[in-house]
Coordinates of C-alpha atoms in Angstrom, one line a residue:
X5 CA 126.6 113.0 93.6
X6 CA 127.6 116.4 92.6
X7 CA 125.4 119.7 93.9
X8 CA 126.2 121.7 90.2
X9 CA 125.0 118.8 87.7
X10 CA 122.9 115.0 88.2
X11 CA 125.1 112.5 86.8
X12 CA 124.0 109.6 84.3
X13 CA 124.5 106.6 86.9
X14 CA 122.6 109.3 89.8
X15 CA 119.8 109.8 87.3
X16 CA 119.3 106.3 86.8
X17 CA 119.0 105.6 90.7
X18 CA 117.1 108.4 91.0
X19 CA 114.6 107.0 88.4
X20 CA 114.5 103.9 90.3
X21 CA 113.9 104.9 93.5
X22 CA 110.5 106.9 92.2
X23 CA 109.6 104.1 90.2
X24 CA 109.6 101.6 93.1
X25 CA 107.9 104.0 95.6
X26 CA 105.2 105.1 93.6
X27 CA 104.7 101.0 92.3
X28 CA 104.3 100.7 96.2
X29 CA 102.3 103.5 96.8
X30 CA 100.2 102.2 93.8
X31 CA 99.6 98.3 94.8
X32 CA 98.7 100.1 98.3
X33 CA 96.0 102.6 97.0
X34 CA 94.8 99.5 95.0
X35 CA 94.4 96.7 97.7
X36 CA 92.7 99.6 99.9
X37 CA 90.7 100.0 97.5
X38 CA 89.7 96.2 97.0
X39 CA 89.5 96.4 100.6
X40 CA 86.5 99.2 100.3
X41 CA 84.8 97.6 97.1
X42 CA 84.2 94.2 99.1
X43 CA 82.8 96.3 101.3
X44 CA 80.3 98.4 99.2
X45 CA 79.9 94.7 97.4
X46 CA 78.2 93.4 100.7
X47 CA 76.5 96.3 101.6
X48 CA 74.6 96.7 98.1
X49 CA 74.0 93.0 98.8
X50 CA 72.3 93.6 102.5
X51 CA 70.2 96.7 100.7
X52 CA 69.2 94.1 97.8
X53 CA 68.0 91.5 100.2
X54 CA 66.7 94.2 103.0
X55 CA 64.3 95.6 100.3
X56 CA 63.4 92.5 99.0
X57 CA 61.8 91.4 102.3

């Protein structure tokens, strides 16, 4: 890879290595995010039943 200009075959890796690292950042933001709606699921589920009572 040359410092004065980004090559067609750099760009291209380039390019790939952002796509797969923000695909992984992405699936990880998103199953935290399952991980914290389960959660708010069961709590709005405890508040239903407590308030039923």
């Amino acid at each position: 890879m040359k410092c004065g200009g980004i090559q067609r075959g750099d760009e291209n890796e380039i390019l790939l290595c952002v796509g797969l690292s923000s695909f992984f950042l992405l699936s990880f933001a998103f199953a935290s995010f399952l991980d914290n709606f389960s959660s708010v699921c069961v709590l709005v589920q405890l508040t239903k039943d407590y308030t039923k009572s």
